[in-house]
mmCIF file of N, CA and C in Angstrom:
data_model
loop_
_atom_site.group_PDB
_atom_site.id
_atom_site.type_symbol
_atom_site.label_atom_id
_atom_site.label_comp_id
_atom_site.label_asym_id
_atom_site.label_seq_id
_atom_site.Cartn_x
_atom_site.Cartn_y
_atom_site.Cartn_z
ATOM 1 N N UNK L 170 -12.357 -40.345 16.379
ATOM 2 C CA UNK L 170 -12.970 -41.586 16.834
ATOM 3 C C UNK L 170 -13.640 -42.279 15.640
ATOM 4 N N UNK L 171 -13.424 -43.543 15.532
ATOM 5 C CA UNK L 171 -13.997 -44.312 14.427
ATOM 6 C C UNK L 171 -15.504 -44.448 14.602
ATOM 7 N N UNK L 172 -16.188 -44.554 13.488
ATOM 8 C CA UNK L 172 -17.640 -44.712 13.528
ATOM 9 C C UNK L 172 -17.997 -46.156 13.849
ATOM 10 N N UNK L 173 -19.131 -46.333 14.488
ATOM 11 C CA UNK L 173 -19.572 -47.692 14.806
ATOM 12 C C UNK L 173 -20.635 -48.178 13.819
ATOM 13 N N UNK L 174 -20.966 -47.358 12.831
ATOM 14 C CA UNK L 174 -21.936 -47.767 11.817
ATOM 15 C C UNK L 174 -21.241 -47.887 10.471
ATOM 16 N N UNK L 175 -21.436 -49.016 9.825
ATOM 17 C CA UNK L 175 -20.873 -49.251 8.495
ATOM 18 C C UNK L 175 -21.993 -49.040 7.482
ATOM 19 N N UNK L 176 -21.908 -47.968 6.715
ATOM 20 C CA UNK L 176 -22.965 -47.638 5.751
ATOM 21 C C UNK L 176 -23.090 -48.694 4.657
ATOM 22 N N UNK L 177 -21.994 -49.333 4.321
ATOM 23 C CA UNK L 177 -22.016 -50.345 3.263
ATOM 24 C C UNK L 177 -22.785 -51.598 3.693
ATOM 25 N N UNK L 178 -22.533 -52.049 4.907
ATOM 26 C CA UNK L 178 -23.209 -53.271 5.390
ATOM 27 C C UNK L 178 -24.478 -52.966 6.168
ATOM 28 N N UNK L 179 -24.648 -51.680 6.543
ATOM 29 C CA UNK L 179 -25.794 -51.253 7.357
ATOM 30 C C UNK L 179 -25.776 -51.918 8.734
ATOM 31 N N UNK L 180 -24.579 -52.130 9.276
ATOM 32 C CA UNK L 180 -24.424 -52.816 10.559
ATOM 33 C C UNK L 180 -23.732 -51.894 11.556
ATOM 34 N N UNK L 181 -24.281 -51.844 12.772
ATOM 35 C CA UNK L 181 -23.637 -51.163 13.883
ATOM 36 C C UNK L 181 -22.754 -52.180 14.597
ATOM 37 N N UNK L 182 -21.584 -51.759 15.010
ATOM 38 C CA UNK L 182 -20.708 -52.660 15.754
ATOM 39 C C UNK L 182 -20.025 -51.894 16.879
ATOM 40 N N UNK L 183 -19.575 -52.629 17.861
ATOM 41 C CA UNK L 183 -18.917 -52.039 19.015
ATOM 42 C C UNK L 183 -17.424 -51.889 18.756
ATOM 43 N N UNK L 184 -16.842 -50.910 19.408
ATOM 44 C CA UNK L 184 -15.396 -50.738 19.337
ATOM 45 C C UNK L 184 -14.701 -51.615 20.376
ATOM 46 N N UNK L 185 -15.473 -52.199 21.246
ATOM 47 C CA UNK L 185 -14.909 -53.081 22.274
ATOM 48 C C UNK L 185 -14.640 -54.456 21.682
ATOM 49 N N UNK L 186 -13.726 -55.211 22.308
ATOM 50 C CA UNK L 186 -13.455 -56.560 21.802
ATOM 51 C C UNK L 186 -14.677 -57.460 21.961
ATOM 52 N N UNK L 187 -14.763 -58.452 21.099
ATOM 53 C CA UNK L 187 -15.882 -59.398 21.155
ATOM 54 C C UNK L 187 -15.840 -60.190 22.464
ATOM 55 N N UNK L 188 -17.013 -60.544 22.953
ATOM 56 C CA UNK L 188 -17.143 -61.327 24.182
ATOM 57 C C UNK L 188 -17.460 -62.761 23.800
ATOM 58 N N UNK L 189 -16.743 -63.689 24.402
ATOM 59 C CA UNK L 189 -17.031 -65.100 24.165
ATOM 60 C C UNK L 189 -18.214 -65.518 25.028
ATOM 61 N N UNK L 190 -19.284 -65.936 24.398
ATOM 62 C CA UNK L 190 -20.468 -66.391 25.121
ATOM 63 C C UNK L 190 -20.423 -67.905 25.258
ATOM 64 N N UNK L 191 -20.966 -68.423 26.357
ATOM 65 C CA UNK L 191 -20.936 -69.873 26.560
ATOM 66 C C UNK L 191 -21.826 -70.594 25.549
ATOM 67 N N UNK L 192 -21.448 -71.811 25.228
ATOM 68 C CA UNK L 192 -22.227 -72.607 24.279
ATOM 69 C C UNK L 192 -23.113 -73.622 24.974
ATOM 70 N N UNK L 193 -23.006 -73.740 26.298
ATOM 71 C CA UNK L 193 -23.807 -74.697 27.062
ATOM 72 C C UNK L 193 -25.257 -74.213 27.123
ATOM 73 N N UNK L 194 -26.211 -74.921 26.507
ATOM 74 C CA UNK L 194 -27.608 -74.476 26.515
ATOM 75 C C UNK L 194 -28.268 -74.593 27.889
ATOM 76 N N UNK L 195 -27.650 -75.317 28.815
ATOM 77 C CA UNK L 195 -28.224 -75.496 30.152
ATOM 78 C C UNK L 195 -27.692 -74.485 31.165
ATOM 79 N N UNK L 196 -26.812 -73.609 30.741
ATOM 80 C CA UNK L 196 -26.241 -72.614 31.636
ATOM 81 C C UNK L 196 -27.237 -71.472 31.819
ATOM 82 N N UNK L 197 -27.611 -71.209 33.059
ATOM 83 C CA UNK L 197 -28.584 -70.145 33.329
ATOM 84 C C UNK L 197 -27.898 -68.779 33.304
ATOM 85 N N UNK L 198 -28.712 -67.746 33.208
ATOM 86 C CA UNK L 198 -28.206 -66.379 33.179
ATOM 87 C C UNK L 198 -27.409 -66.066 34.440
ATOM 88 N N UNK L 199 -27.946 -66.434 35.600
ATOM 89 C CA UNK L 199 -27.256 -66.117 36.847
ATOM 90 C C UNK L 199 -26.001 -66.963 37.030
ATOM 91 N N UNK L 200 -26.026 -68.207 36.592
ATOM 92 C CA UNK L 200 -24.810 -69.029 36.660
ATOM 93 C C UNK L 200 -23.716 -68.415 35.793
ATOM 94 N N UNK L 201 -24.096 -67.940 34.618
ATOM 95 C CA UNK L 201 -23.136 -67.285 33.724
ATOM 96 C C UNK L 201 -22.595 -66.011 34.365
ATOM 97 N N UNK L 202 -23.479 -65.216 34.944
ATOM 98 C CA UNK L 202 -23.077 -63.948 35.543
ATOM 99 C C UNK L 202 -22.123 -64.153 36.712
ATOM 100 N N UNK L 203 -22.399 -65.149 37.537
ATOM 101 C CA UNK L 203 -21.627 -65.338 38.764
ATOM 102 C C UNK L 203 -20.558 -66.422 38.665
ATOM 103 N N UNK L 204 -20.237 -66.892 37.477
ATOM 104 C CA UNK L 204 -19.287 -67.994 37.320
ATOM 105 C C UNK L 204 -17.882 -67.644 37.813
ATOM 106 N N UNK L 205 -17.519 -66.385 37.805
ATOM 107 C CA UNK L 205 -16.172 -65.983 38.225
ATOM 108 C C UNK L 205 -16.155 -65.265 39.568
ATOM 109 N N UNK L 206 -17.242 -65.327 40.299
ATOM 110 C CA UNK L 206 -17.314 -64.604 41.567
ATOM 111 C C UNK L 206 -16.233 -65.052 42.538
ATOM 112 N N UNK L 207 -15.952 -66.346 42.599
ATOM 113 C CA UNK L 207 -14.928 -66.846 43.518
ATOM 114 C C UNK L 207 -13.543 -66.309 43.155
ATOM 115 N N UNK L 208 -13.292 -66.154 41.871
ATOM 116 C CA UNK L 208 -11.984 -65.655 41.426
ATOM 117 C C UNK L 208 -11.853 -64.139 41.565
ATOM 118 N N UNK L 209 -12.959 -63.431 41.392
ATOM 119 C CA UNK L 209 -12.923 -61.963 41.413
ATOM 120 C C UNK L 209 -14.041 -61.392 42.289
ATOM 121 N N UNK L 210 -14.075 -61.727 43.577
ATOM 122 C CA UNK L 210 -15.202 -61.286 44.411
ATOM 123 C C UNK L 210 -15.278 -59.779 44.610
ATOM 124 N N UNK L 211 -14.153 -59.101 44.527
ATOM 125 C CA UNK L 211 -14.139 -57.667 44.819
ATOM 126 C C UNK L 211 -14.139 -56.783 43.580
ATOM 127 N N UNK L 212 -14.312 -57.372 42.421
ATOM 128 C CA UNK L 212 -14.427 -56.561 41.202
ATOM 129 C C UNK L 212 -15.805 -55.929 41.133
ATOM 130 N N UNK L 213 -15.879 -54.754 40.582
ATOM 131 C CA UNK L 213 -17.135 -54.021 40.483
ATOM 132 C C UNK L 213 -18.061 -54.686 39.474
ATOM 133 N N UNK L 214 -19.293 -54.940 39.921
ATOM 134 C CA UNK L 214 -20.313 -55.530 39.058
ATOM 135 C C UNK L 214 -21.284 -54.466 38.560
ATOM 136 N N UNK L 215 -21.671 -53.550 39.438
ATOM 137 C CA UNK L 215 -22.635 -52.503 39.088
ATOM 138 C C UNK L 215 -22.177 -51.159 39.640
ATOM 139 N N UNK L 216 -22.449 -50.123 38.882
ATOM 140 C CA UNK L 216 -22.178 -48.757 39.327
ATOM 141 C C UNK L 216 -23.444 -47.944 39.118
ATOM 142 N N UNK L 217 -23.910 -47.284 40.165
ATOM 143 C CA UNK L 217 -25.068 -46.408 40.048
ATOM 144 C C UNK L 217 -24.595 -45.089 39.438
ATOM 145 N N UNK L 218 -25.115 -44.754 38.274
ATOM 146 C CA UNK L 218 -24.659 -43.562 37.556
ATOM 147 C C UNK L 218 -24.970 -42.275 38.312
ATOM 148 N N UNK L 219 -26.075 -42.244 39.058
ATOM 149 C CA UNK L 219 -26.454 -41.021 39.769
ATOM 150 C C UNK L 219 -25.620 -40.793 41.019
ATOM 151 N N UNK L 220 -25.459 -41.848 41.833
ATOM 152 C CA UNK L 220 -24.797 -41.685 43.124
ATOM 153 C C UNK L 220 -23.327 -42.090 43.113
ATOM 154 N N UNK L 221 -22.931 -42.907 42.136
ATOM 155 C CA UNK L 221 -21.561 -43.402 42.110
ATOM 156 C C UNK L 221 -21.342 -44.614 42.999
ATOM 157 N N UNK L 222 -22.394 -45.058 43.693
ATOM 158 C CA UNK L 222 -22.274 -46.244 44.542
ATOM 159 C C UNK L 222 -21.979 -47.464 43.682
ATOM 160 N N UNK L 223 -21.255 -48.405 44.261
ATOM 161 C CA UNK L 223 -20.904 -49.615 43.526
ATOM 162 C C UNK L 223 -21.286 -50.866 44.308
ATOM 163 N N UNK L 224 -21.444 -51.958 43.582
ATOM 164 C CA UNK L 224 -21.616 -53.285 44.173
ATOM 165 C C UNK L 224 -20.576 -54.191 43.540
ATOM 166 N N UNK L 225 -19.906 -54.979 44.373
ATOM 167 C CA UNK L 225 -18.978 -55.967 43.839
ATOM 168 C C UNK L 225 -19.770 -57.195 43.405
ATOM 169 N N UNK L 226 -19.110 -58.102 42.686
ATOM 170 C CA UNK L 226 -19.782 -59.327 42.271
ATOM 171 C C UNK L 226 -20.224 -60.143 43.481
ATOM 172 N N UNK L 227 -19.400 -60.173 44.537
ATOM 173 C CA UNK L 227 -19.784 -60.923 45.733
ATOM 174 C C UNK L 227 -20.993 -60.294 46.409
ATOM 175 N N UNK L 228 -21.024 -58.972 46.515
ATOM 176 C CA UNK L 228 -22.175 -58.289 47.109
ATOM 177 C C UNK L 228 -23.433 -58.530 46.281
ATOM 178 N N UNK L 229 -23.311 -58.428 44.961
ATOM 179 C CA UNK L 229 -24.463 -58.653 44.086
ATOM 180 C C UNK L 229 -24.961 -60.086 44.209
ATOM 181 N N UNK L 230 -24.051 -61.045 44.205
ATOM 182 C CA UNK L 230 -24.437 -62.452 44.322
ATOM 183 C C UNK L 230 -25.141 -62.710 45.652
ATOM 184 N N UNK L 231 -24.633 -62.125 46.728
ATOM 185 C CA UNK L 231 -25.249 -62.290 48.049
ATOM 186 C C UNK L 231 -26.651 -61.697 48.075
ATOM 187 N N UNK L 232 -26.819 -60.490 47.547
ATOM 188 C CA UNK L 232 -28.141 -59.854 47.511
ATOM 189 C C UNK L 232 -29.121 -60.650 46.661
ATOM 190 N N UNK L 233 -28.669 -61.112 45.494
ATOM 191 C CA UNK L 233 -29.524 -61.899 44.600
ATOM 192 C C UNK L 233 -29.943 -63.193 45.282
ATOM 193 N N UNK L 234 -29.002 -63.878 45.905
ATOM 194 C CA UNK L 234 -29.297 -65.143 46.582
ATOM 195 C C UNK L 234 -30.263 -64.943 47.746
ATOM 196 N N UNK L 235 -30.024 -63.914 48.551
ATOM 197 C CA UNK L 235 -30.903 -63.641 49.697
ATOM 198 C C UNK L 235 -32.325 -63.320 49.250
ATOM 199 N N UNK L 236 -32.463 -62.489 48.226
ATOM 200 C CA UNK L 236 -33.799 -62.140 47.744
ATOM 201 C C UNK L 236 -34.484 -63.346 47.119
ATOM 202 N N UNK L 237 -33.751 -64.154 46.369
ATOM 203 C CA UNK L 237 -34.335 -65.353 45.760
ATOM 204 C C UNK L 237 -34.861 -66.301 46.835
ATOM 205 N N UNK L 238 -34.091 -66.494 47.901
ATOM 206 C CA UNK L 238 -34.556 -67.360 48.991
ATOM 207 C C UNK L 238 -35.784 -66.772 49.684
ATOM 208 N N UNK L 239 -35.812 -65.460 49.840
ATOM 209 C CA UNK L 239 -36.984 -64.812 50.447
ATOM 210 C C UNK L 239 -38.213 -64.968 49.565
ATOM 211 N N UNK L 240 -38.037 -64.867 48.255
ATOM 212 C CA UNK L 240 -39.166 -65.049 47.336
ATOM 213 C C UNK L 240 -39.709 -66.472 47.409
ATOM 214 N N UNK L 241 -38.827 -67.441 47.550
ATOM 215 C CA UNK L 241 -39.272 -68.833 47.702
ATOM 216 C C UNK L 241 -40.093 -68.984 48.975
ATOM 217 N N UNK L 242 -39.625 -68.380 50.074
ATOM 218 C CA UNK L 242 -40.362 -68.454 51.344
ATOM 219 C C UNK L 242 -41.732 -67.788 51.220
ATOM 220 N N UNK L 243 -41.795 -66.668 50.505
ATOM 221 C CA UNK L 243 -43.064 -65.954 50.348
ATOM 222 C C UNK L 243 -44.099 -66.779 49.598
ATOM 223 N N UNK L 244 -43.672 -67.562 48.640
ATOM 224 C CA UNK L 244 -44.634 -68.340 47.854
ATOM 225 C C UNK L 244 -45.252 -69.475 48.651
ATOM 226 N N UNK L 245 -44.664 -69.814 49.795
ATOM 227 C CA UNK L 245 -45.230 -70.892 50.605
ATOM 228 C C UNK L 245 -46.248 -70.374 51.622
ATOM 229 N N UNK L 246 -46.455 -69.081 51.675
ATOM 230 C CA UNK L 246 -47.427 -68.497 52.607
ATOM 231 C C UNK L 246 -48.690 -68.098 51.860
ATOM 232 N N UNK L 247 -49.812 -68.086 52.601
ATOM 233 C CA UNK L 247 -51.077 -67.706 51.964
ATOM 234 C C UNK L 247 -51.124 -66.215 51.665
ATOM 235 N N UNK L 248 -50.732 -65.416 52.612
ATOM 236 C CA UNK L 248 -50.735 -63.964 52.408
ATOM 237 C C UNK L 248 -49.323 -63.537 52.028
ATOM 238 N N UNK L 249 -49.175 -63.173 50.781
ATOM 239 C CA UNK L 249 -47.850 -62.807 50.294
ATOM 240 C C UNK L 249 -47.745 -61.298 50.149
ATOM 241 N N UNK L 250 -46.764 -60.741 50.798
ATOM 242 C CA UNK L 250 -46.490 -59.314 50.678
ATOM 243 C C UNK L 250 -44.993 -59.121 50.567
ATOM 244 N N UNK L 251 -44.647 -58.138 49.813
ATOM 245 C CA UNK L 251 -43.234 -57.771 49.761
ATOM 246 C C UNK L 251 -43.134 -56.260 49.694
ATOM 247 N N UNK L 252 -42.070 -55.762 50.218
ATOM 248 C CA UNK L 252 -41.852 -54.327 50.236
ATOM 249 C C UNK L 252 -40.464 -54.057 49.676
ATOM 250 N N UNK L 253 -40.408 -53.421 48.529
ATOM 251 C CA UNK L 253 -39.132 -53.062 47.940
ATOM 252 C C UNK L 253 -38.877 -51.586 48.183
ATOM 253 N N UNK L 254 -37.837 -51.310 48.925
ATOM 254 C CA UNK L 254 -37.475 -49.920 49.171
ATOM 255 C C UNK L 254 -36.686 -49.392 47.982
ATOM 256 N N UNK L 255 -36.899 -48.136 47.631
ATOM 257 C CA UNK L 255 -36.122 -47.585 46.517
ATOM 258 C C UNK L 255 -34.661 -47.429 46.936
ATOM 259 N N UNK L 256 -33.840 -48.355 46.511
ATOM 260 C CA UNK L 256 -32.427 -48.325 46.839
ATOM 261 C C UNK L 256 -31.613 -48.407 45.572
ATOM 262 N N UNK L 257 -30.372 -48.150 45.734
ATOM 263 C CA UNK L 257 -29.421 -48.225 44.628
ATOM 264 C C UNK L 257 -29.414 -49.625 44.033
ATOM 265 N N UNK L 258 -29.513 -49.682 42.729
ATOM 266 C CA UNK L 258 -29.427 -50.930 41.968
ATOM 267 C C UNK L 258 -30.444 -51.986 42.384
ATOM 268 N N UNK L 259 -31.620 -51.586 42.835
ATOM 269 C CA UNK L 259 -32.618 -52.576 43.247
ATOM 270 C C UNK L 259 -33.181 -53.348 42.058
ATOM 271 N N UNK L 260 -33.299 -52.717 40.893
ATOM 272 C CA UNK L 260 -33.841 -53.440 39.745
ATOM 273 C C UNK L 260 -32.962 -54.614 39.331
ATOM 274 N N UNK L 261 -31.639 -54.426 39.154
ATOM 275 C CA UNK L 261 -30.825 -55.585 38.772
ATOM 276 C C UNK L 261 -30.874 -56.710 39.797
ATOM 277 N N UNK L 262 -30.901 -56.367 41.075
ATOM 278 C CA UNK L 262 -30.968 -57.399 42.117
ATOM 279 C C UNK L 262 -32.281 -58.163 41.996
ATOM 280 N N UNK L 263 -33.396 -57.456 41.840
ATOM 281 C CA UNK L 263 -34.700 -58.116 41.679
ATOM 282 C C UNK L 263 -34.735 -58.957 40.408
ATOM 283 N N UNK L 264 -34.240 -58.409 39.306
ATOM 284 C CA UNK L 264 -34.258 -59.129 38.034
ATOM 285 C C UNK L 264 -33.475 -60.430 38.125
ATOM 286 N N UNK L 265 -32.242 -60.363 38.628
ATOM 287 C CA UNK L 265 -31.421 -61.570 38.695
ATOM 288 C C UNK L 265 -31.936 -62.553 39.738
ATOM 289 N N UNK L 266 -32.596 -62.065 40.785
ATOM 290 C CA UNK L 266 -33.194 -62.970 41.773
ATOM 291 C C UNK L 266 -34.309 -63.788 41.145
ATOM 292 N N UNK L 267 -35.189 -63.121 40.423
ATOM 293 C CA UNK L 267 -36.291 -63.818 39.757
ATOM 294 C C UNK L 267 -35.747 -64.741 38.669
ATOM 295 N N UNK L 268 -34.751 -64.278 37.920
ATOM 296 C CA UNK L 268 -34.148 -65.119 36.875
ATOM 297 C C UNK L 268 -33.500 -66.361 37.466
ATOM 298 N N UNK L 269 -32.912 -66.236 38.654
ATOM 299 C CA UNK L 269 -32.262 -67.393 39.271
ATOM 300 C C UNK L 269 -33.266 -68.459 39.684
ATOM 301 N N UNK L 270 -34.515 -68.058 39.836
ATOM 302 C CA UNK L 270 -35.574 -69.008 40.194
ATOM 303 C C UNK L 270 -36.173 -69.672 38.963
ATOM 304 N N UNK L 271 -35.737 -69.253 37.801
ATOM 305 C CA UNK L 271 -36.224 -69.858 36.567
ATOM 306 C C UNK L 271 -37.483 -69.219 36.029
ATOM 307 N N UNK L 272 -37.835 -68.063 36.554
ATOM 308 C CA UNK L 272 -39.048 -67.375 36.093
ATOM 309 C C UNK L 272 -38.735 -66.448 34.951
#
């Protein structure tokens, strides 16, 4: 296996092909993540390493959207409470939900 560190340049690099990143400065993280959901709704987006459970891009987008809408509703109430149950891949769903709100 080839090394990923070049001692001459002191640079680590991936053996995977380069990824083309968007150049649009107005493109949000969640828009970028979910831009191909309509084309590939059943492709795996997340895999839980411990349990092997998976989420497709459509499932992830639905969970992120639902949580983001719930967070918006919570901010309009005086007493705000939320309960996050320890579930598979809850951190990515929470992270992308908050990111989709621009926070």
